[in-house]
Short mmCIF file of C-alpha atoms in Angstrom, two decimals:
data_model
loop_
_atom_site.label_atom_id
_atom_site.label_comp_id
_atom_site.label_asym_id
_atom_site.label_seq_id
_atom_site.Cartn_x
_atom_site.Cartn_y
_atom_site.Cartn_z
CA UNK A 839 -69.75 -76.21 40.16
CA UNK A 840 -73.43 -76.96 40.68
CA UNK A 841 -74.36 -76.24 44.30
CA UNK A 842 -77.55 -77.11 46.19
CA UNK A 843 -78.08 -75.09 49.37
CA UNK A 844 -80.73 -76.38 51.74
CA UNK A 845 -82.18 -73.95 54.24
CA UNK A 846 -85.03 -74.44 56.69
CA UNK A 847 -84.98 -71.15 58.56
CA UNK A 848 -82.78 -71.91 61.58
CA UNK A 849 -80.21 -69.20 62.35
CA UNK A 850 -77.30 -71.32 61.14
CA UNK A 851 -79.06 -71.95 57.81
CA UNK A 852 -79.54 -68.21 57.25
CA UNK A 853 -75.84 -67.65 57.94
CA UNK A 854 -75.03 -70.41 55.46
CA UNK A 855 -77.14 -68.60 52.84
CA UNK A 856 -75.06 -65.42 52.92
CA UNK A 857 -71.76 -67.27 52.88
CA UNK A 858 -72.84 -69.57 50.06
CA UNK A 859 -74.07 -66.73 47.86
CA UNK A 860 -70.77 -64.87 48.42
CA UNK A 861 -68.88 -68.01 47.52
CA UNK A 862 -71.01 -68.68 44.44
CA UNK A 863 -70.33 -65.18 43.14
CA UNK A 864 -66.58 -65.55 43.72
CA UNK A 865 -66.36 -69.02 42.20
CA UNK A 866 -68.97 -68.68 39.47
CA UNK A 867 -71.03 -71.52 40.92
CA UNK A 868 -74.47 -72.40 39.69
CA UNK A 869 -76.64 -72.09 42.82
CA UNK A 870 -80.05 -73.49 43.68
CA UNK A 871 -81.54 -72.61 47.08
CA UNK A 872 -83.95 -75.25 48.35
CA UNK A 873 -86.27 -73.91 51.05
CA UNK A 874 -87.08 -76.87 53.27
CA UNK A 875 -89.80 -77.65 55.81
CA UNK A 876 -87.67 -77.80 58.95
CA UNK A 877 -89.81 -78.94 61.90
CA UNK A 878 -87.28 -77.36 64.31
CA UNK A 879 -87.58 -73.90 62.75
CA UNK A 880 -89.93 -71.14 63.92
CA UNK A 881 -90.01 -69.57 60.46
CA UNK A 882 -92.45 -70.80 57.79
CA UNK A 883 -91.11 -71.80 54.34
CA UNK A 884 -92.80 -68.72 52.83
CA UNK A 885 -91.00 -66.44 55.33
CA UNK A 886 -87.72 -68.18 54.62
CA UNK A 887 -88.19 -67.80 50.85
CA UNK A 888 -88.90 -64.11 51.35
CA UNK A 889 -85.73 -63.80 53.44
CA UNK A 890 -83.74 -65.51 50.68
CA UNK A 891 -85.01 -63.10 48.02
CA UNK A 892 -84.27 -60.10 50.27
CA UNK A 893 -80.76 -61.38 50.98
CA UNK A 894 -80.06 -61.79 47.26
CA UNK A 895 -81.13 -58.19 46.69
CA UNK A 896 -79.01 -56.99 49.66
CA UNK A 897 -75.90 -58.77 48.49
CA UNK A 898 -76.60 -57.50 44.96
CA UNK A 899 -75.26 -60.78 43.65
CA UNK A 900 -74.55 -60.69 39.95
CA UNK A 901 -75.64 -64.28 39.44
CA UNK A 902 -78.91 -66.07 38.78
CA UNK A 903 -80.05 -68.02 41.81
CA UNK A 904 -83.02 -70.34 41.61
CA UNK A 905 -85.11 -70.43 44.79
CA UNK A 906 -87.29 -73.50 45.13
CA UNK A 907 -89.83 -74.48 47.79
CA UNK A 908 -89.34 -78.16 48.62
CA UNK A 909 -92.16 -80.00 50.36
CA UNK A 910 -91.90 -83.26 52.29
CA UNK A 911 -89.15 -84.76 54.42
CA UNK A 912 -86.33 -82.20 54.14
CA UNK A 913 -83.24 -84.44 54.35
CA UNK A 914 -84.35 -87.13 51.95
CA UNK A 915 -85.79 -84.63 49.45
CA UNK A 916 -82.49 -82.74 49.40
CA UNK A 917 -80.43 -85.88 48.79
CA UNK A 918 -82.90 -86.94 46.11
CA UNK A 919 -82.72 -83.61 44.25
CA UNK A 920 -78.90 -83.58 44.41
CA UNK A 921 -78.69 -87.06 42.88
CA UNK A 922 -81.34 -86.67 40.18
CA UNK A 923 -80.26 -83.26 38.98
CA UNK A 924 -76.51 -83.77 38.94
CA UNK A 925 -75.45 -81.43 41.75
CA UNK A 926 -71.78 -81.53 42.82
CA UNK A 927 -72.31 -80.39 46.35
CA UNK A 928 -74.94 -79.96 49.07
CA UNK A 929 -74.43 -77.03 51.47
CA UNK A 930 -76.14 -76.74 54.87
CA UNK A 931 -75.91 -74.72 58.06
CA UNK A 932 -73.33 -76.24 60.39
CA UNK A 933 -75.43 -76.49 63.53
CA UNK A 934 -76.71 -74.32 66.34
CA UNK A 935 -74.67 -73.32 69.38
CA UNK A 936 -76.02 -74.04 72.87
CA UNK A 937 -75.77 -71.51 75.74
CA UNK A 938 -72.65 -73.40 76.83
CA UNK A 939 -71.10 -73.12 73.37
CA UNK A 940 -71.73 -76.72 72.31
CA UNK A 941 -72.32 -77.31 68.62
CA UNK A 942 -75.53 -79.20 67.97
CA UNK A 943 -76.14 -80.54 64.47
CA UNK A 944 -79.64 -80.24 63.08
CA UNK A 945 -81.67 -83.29 62.07
CA UNK A 946 -81.47 -82.38 58.36
CA UNK A 947 -77.65 -82.18 58.46
CA UNK A 948 -77.46 -85.54 60.23
CA UNK A 949 -79.55 -87.26 57.57
CA UNK A 950 -77.76 -85.63 54.65
CA UNK A 951 -74.27 -86.39 56.05
CA UNK A 952 -75.10 -90.06 56.41
CA UNK A 953 -76.95 -90.49 53.12
CA UNK A 954 -75.68 -88.11 50.45
CA UNK A 955 -73.49 -89.43 47.64
CA UNK A 956 -72.31 -85.90 46.85
CA UNK A 957 -69.85 -83.87 48.88
CA UNK A 958 -71.52 -82.09 51.79
CA UNK A 959 -70.38 -78.72 53.17
CA UNK A 960 -71.44 -77.55 56.64
CA UNK A 961 -71.01 -73.80 57.05
CA UNK A 962 -69.60 -72.72 60.43
CA UNK B 1309 -82.15 -77.12 71.75
CA UNK B 1310 -83.54 -76.77 75.27
CA UNK B 1311 -85.66 -79.86 75.97
CA UNK B 1312 -89.42 -79.43 75.56
CA UNK B 1313 -90.16 -81.05 78.89
CA UNK B 1314 -88.36 -82.01 82.07
CA UNK B 1315 -88.78 -84.81 84.63
CA UNK B 1316 -91.55 -84.17 87.18
CA UNK B 1317 -89.83 -86.05 89.99
CA UNK B 1318 -87.38 -83.98 92.01
CA UNK B 1319 -83.94 -85.55 92.52
CA UNK B 1320 -82.61 -86.28 96.01
CA UNK B 1321 -80.53 -83.66 97.80
CA UNK B 1322 -76.99 -83.30 96.49
CA UNK B 1323 -74.09 -82.27 98.76
CA UNK B 1324 -73.12 -78.59 98.61
CA UNK B 1325 -69.48 -77.59 98.08
CA UNK B 1326 -66.92 -77.44 99.61
CA UNK B 1327 -66.31 -81.20 99.59
CA UNK B 1328 -62.99 -82.87 100.35
CA UNK B 1329 -62.08 -86.45 99.46
CA UNK B 1330 -59.20 -88.74 98.48
CA UNK B 1331 -59.38 -89.92 94.87
CA UNK B 1332 -58.62 -93.45 93.65
CA UNK B 1333 -54.96 -92.45 93.12
CA UNK B 1334 -54.59 -91.25 96.74
CA UNK B 1335 -54.70 -87.56 95.80
CA UNK B 1336 -56.39 -85.09 98.15
CA UNK B 1337 -59.06 -83.29 96.13
CA UNK B 1338 -61.22 -80.38 97.23
CA UNK B 1339 -64.30 -79.30 95.27
CA UNK B 1340 -65.22 -75.64 95.83
CA UNK B 1341 -67.53 -73.08 94.24
CA UNK B 1342 -65.64 -70.75 91.91
CA UNK B 1343 -64.92 -67.49 93.78
CA UNK B 1344 -64.47 -65.17 90.79
CA UNK B 1345 -60.89 -64.23 91.71
CA UNK B 1346 -58.23 -63.66 89.09
CA UNK B 1347 -56.16 -66.43 90.68
CA UNK B 1348 -58.89 -69.05 90.25
CA UNK B 1349 -59.69 -67.79 86.74
CA UNK B 1350 -56.04 -68.17 85.71
CA UNK B 1351 -55.74 -71.63 87.26
CA UNK B 1352 -58.82 -72.75 85.32
CA UNK B 1353 -57.51 -71.29 82.05
CA UNK B 1354 -54.26 -73.19 82.67
CA UNK B 1355 -56.21 -76.44 83.01
CA UNK B 1356 -57.95 -75.87 79.67
CA UNK B 1357 -54.68 -74.97 77.95
CA UNK B 1358 -53.37 -78.40 79.00
CA UNK B 1359 -56.59 -80.14 77.92
CA UNK B 1360 -56.22 -82.96 75.36
CA UNK B 1361 -58.06 -81.95 72.15
CA UNK B 1362 -59.12 -85.58 71.77
CA UNK B 1363 -61.43 -85.05 74.76
CA UNK B 1364 -63.12 -82.08 73.19
CA UNK B 1365 -66.88 -82.61 72.93
CA UNK B 1366 -69.20 -80.81 70.50
CA UNK B 1367 -66.64 -78.07 69.98
CA UNK B 1368 -65.78 -77.30 73.63
CA UNK B 1369 -63.42 -76.57 75.22
CA UNK B 1370 -62.00 -74.53 72.33
CA UNK B 1371 -58.27 -74.69 71.52
CA UNK B 1372 -55.79 -71.84 71.99
CA UNK B 1373 -55.31 -69.51 74.95
CA UNK B 1374 -57.34 -66.62 73.53
CA UNK B 1375 -60.30 -68.74 72.48
CA UNK B 1376 -60.28 -70.42 75.90
CA UNK B 1377 -60.44 -67.06 77.71
CA UNK B 1378 -63.25 -65.83 75.47
CA UNK B 1379 -65.23 -69.01 76.11
CA UNK B 1380 -64.57 -68.89 79.87
CA UNK B 1381 -65.76 -65.29 80.05
CA UNK B 1382 -69.20 -66.42 78.83
CA UNK B 1383 -69.58 -69.28 81.32
CA UNK B 1384 -67.93 -67.80 84.43
CA UNK B 1385 -69.99 -64.62 84.52
CA UNK B 1386 -73.62 -63.59 84.80
CA UNK B 1387 -76.06 -66.09 86.22
CA UNK B 1388 -73.81 -69.13 85.75
CA UNK B 1389 -72.81 -71.53 88.53
CA UNK B 1390 -69.31 -73.00 88.56
CA UNK B 1391 -67.45 -75.45 90.78
CA UNK B 1392 -63.78 -76.44 90.53
CA UNK B 1393 -61.96 -79.58 91.72
CA UNK B 1394 -58.60 -78.61 93.20
CA UNK B 1395 -55.47 -80.70 93.72
CA UNK B 1396 -53.32 -78.28 95.68
CA UNK B 1397 -53.05 -75.17 93.51
CA UNK B 1398 -53.95 -77.00 90.31
CA UNK B 1399 -57.43 -77.30 88.84
CA UNK B 1400 -58.20 -80.96 88.11
CA UNK B 1401 -61.74 -80.49 86.88
CA UNK B 1402 -64.52 -77.98 86.26
CA UNK B 1403 -68.30 -78.23 86.11
CA UNK B 1404 -70.68 -75.47 85.08
CA UNK B 1405 -74.36 -74.55 84.81
CA UNK B 1406 -75.24 -71.96 82.15
CA UNK B 1407 -78.77 -70.51 81.86
CA UNK B 1408 -80.74 -71.07 78.64
CA UNK B 1409 -81.18 -67.97 76.44
CA UNK B 1410 -84.95 -67.98 76.77
CA UNK B 1411 -85.67 -69.70 80.07
CA UNK B 1412 -84.42 -68.46 83.45
CA UNK B 1413 -85.29 -71.75 85.21
CA UNK B 1414 -83.34 -74.20 83.05
CA UNK B 1415 -79.56 -74.53 82.94
CA UNK B 1416 -77.24 -76.37 80.57
CA UNK B 1417 -74.65 -78.52 82.34
CA UNK B 1418 -71.12 -79.47 81.31
CA UNK B 1419 -68.21 -81.08 83.10
CA UNK B 1420 -64.54 -81.45 82.17
CA UNK B 1421 -61.85 -83.40 84.01
CA UNK B 1422 -58.20 -83.00 82.99
CA UNK B 1423 -56.80 -86.20 81.48
CA UNK B 1424 -54.38 -87.06 84.31
CA UNK B 1425 -57.26 -86.86 86.81
CA UNK B 1426 -59.74 -88.99 84.88
CA UNK B 1427 -60.99 -92.40 86.04
CA UNK B 1428 -60.26 -91.52 89.66
CA UNK B 1429 -63.80 -90.81 90.88
CA UNK B 1430 -63.44 -87.03 90.60
CA UNK B 1431 -66.15 -86.55 87.96
CA UNK B 1432 -68.89 -88.00 90.16
CA UNK B 1433 -67.97 -85.79 93.14
CA UNK B 1434 -67.61 -82.76 90.92
CA UNK B 1435 -71.02 -83.12 89.29
CA UNK B 1436 -72.70 -83.87 92.63
CA UNK B 1437 -71.18 -80.72 94.13
CA UNK B 1438 -72.30 -78.66 91.13
CA UNK B 1439 -75.85 -79.99 91.45
CA UNK B 1440 -75.80 -79.32 95.22
CA UNK B 1441 -74.61 -75.79 94.51
CA UNK B 1442 -77.39 -75.25 91.96
CA UNK B 1443 -80.02 -76.87 94.16
CA UNK B 1444 -79.16 -74.51 97.03
CA UNK B 1445 -79.47 -71.57 94.61
CA UNK B 1446 -83.00 -72.69 93.59
CA UNK B 1447 -82.09 -73.86 90.09
CA UNK B 1448 -85.15 -75.82 88.92
CA UNK B 1449 -83.97 -78.04 86.08
CA UNK B 1450 -80.71 -78.87 84.34
CA UNK B 1451 -80.13 -80.43 80.91
CA UNK B 1452 -77.25 -81.46 78.72
CA UNK B 1453 -76.41 -83.04 75.42
CA UNK B 1454 -73.77 -85.74 75.10
CA UNK B 1455 -72.41 -87.59 72.10
CA UNK B 1456 -74.13 -90.97 72.24
CA UNK B 1457 -70.84 -92.87 71.77
CA UNK B 1458 -69.39 -91.23 74.92
CA UNK B 1459 -70.37 -94.18 77.14
CA UNK B 1460 -68.34 -93.08 80.17
CA UNK B 1461 -70.17 -89.74 80.32
CA UNK B 1462 -73.60 -91.23 79.61
CA UNK B 1463 -73.28 -93.79 82.41
CA UNK B 1464 -72.06 -91.08 84.83
CA UNK B 1465 -75.12 -88.95 84.08
CA UNK B 1466 -77.44 -91.97 84.42
CA UNK B 1467 -75.87 -92.89 87.77
CA UNK B 1468 -76.50 -89.33 89.00
CA UNK B 1469 -80.17 -89.66 88.01
CA UNK B 1470 -80.42 -87.92 84.64
CA UNK B 1471 -83.23 -89.10 82.37
CA UNK B 1472 -82.86 -89.39 78.61
CA UNK B 1473 -85.12 -86.77 77.02
CA UNK B 1474 -84.16 -87.05 73.37
CA UNK B 1475 -82.51 -90.09 71.83
CA UNK B 1476 -83.15 -89.41 68.16
CA UNK B 1477 -79.93 -87.74 67.03
CA UNK B 1478 -76.13 -88.02 67.29
CA UNK B 1479 -76.35 -86.20 70.59
CA UNK B 1480 -78.35 -87.64 73.44
CA UNK B 1481 -80.42 -85.13 75.40
CA UNK B 1482 -80.67 -85.71 79.17
CA UNK B 1483 -82.28 -83.78 82.00
CA UNK B 1484 -82.78 -83.71 85.77
CA UNK B 1485 -85.06 -81.77 88.13
CA UNK B 1486 -83.34 -80.18 91.17
CA UNK B 1487 -86.27 -78.26 92.66
CA UNK B 1488 -90.06 -78.42 92.29
CA UNK B 1489 -91.62 -75.94 89.84
CA UNK B 1490 -92.23 -72.54 91.35
CA UNK B 1491 -95.93 -72.15 92.20
CA UNK B 1492 -97.65 -69.12 90.72
#
């Protein structure tokens, strides 16, 4: 399967990265990691990309993963890439948890859920 | 997640618990601050075990006895404020203020009323008592998120005086000031 993981640097997106790489190794997925400009994230795209590379080394994943910096509106760019490049699935972090324990979806996940024509996976 | 800014105007004084009243179904209800006893903890866990999953909001309360106890241990301890609505020895409702990770002055609010006690005026009294409890303890500001299609909850919060802070996503962000900002 051809999987597009979008990450913008929020904690839930970094968790999604590890789980998605593990899954890709197990399933033999073709994985592209799109580093997005998430306005809600404290980490810059360059920092996030660095984190992605380090995670891939840590996991010692025996697969080729393409890491791509994606500029512009994160949700719409992700949907656009998935449709034009024949991805089967978009994967995103499944939301942050408030002090109370409430799940709060990020703005990128909201847009992608409502607009993607591919299957969308939210990692919890 | 915590709102960027809060209302400047301070809300009116809310009544402090304990508060006793008769609900719209002629039940005697008492709202009291949670006392930390094992008995009250168990009664509250029992309420959540009976809670209809259809009324779950944004993942809380969790399902299953163990998950409920784990969740309760995070919101009943530390610097949290909790009030319970009692009908005899049964807990009919619970409201809580939980401090933000990074800001000691702002608290996240949530309220749950057991299904058989809903639409009886208990929610309003419960939230007022919680806010009175927090106000007396010098809590400055409270905030919450609510699913925007949950009209009953949104209109309750508006009636209490909450202002909408963020209306751009599935969840509506609302906030209220209980005490003026502390002067340096």
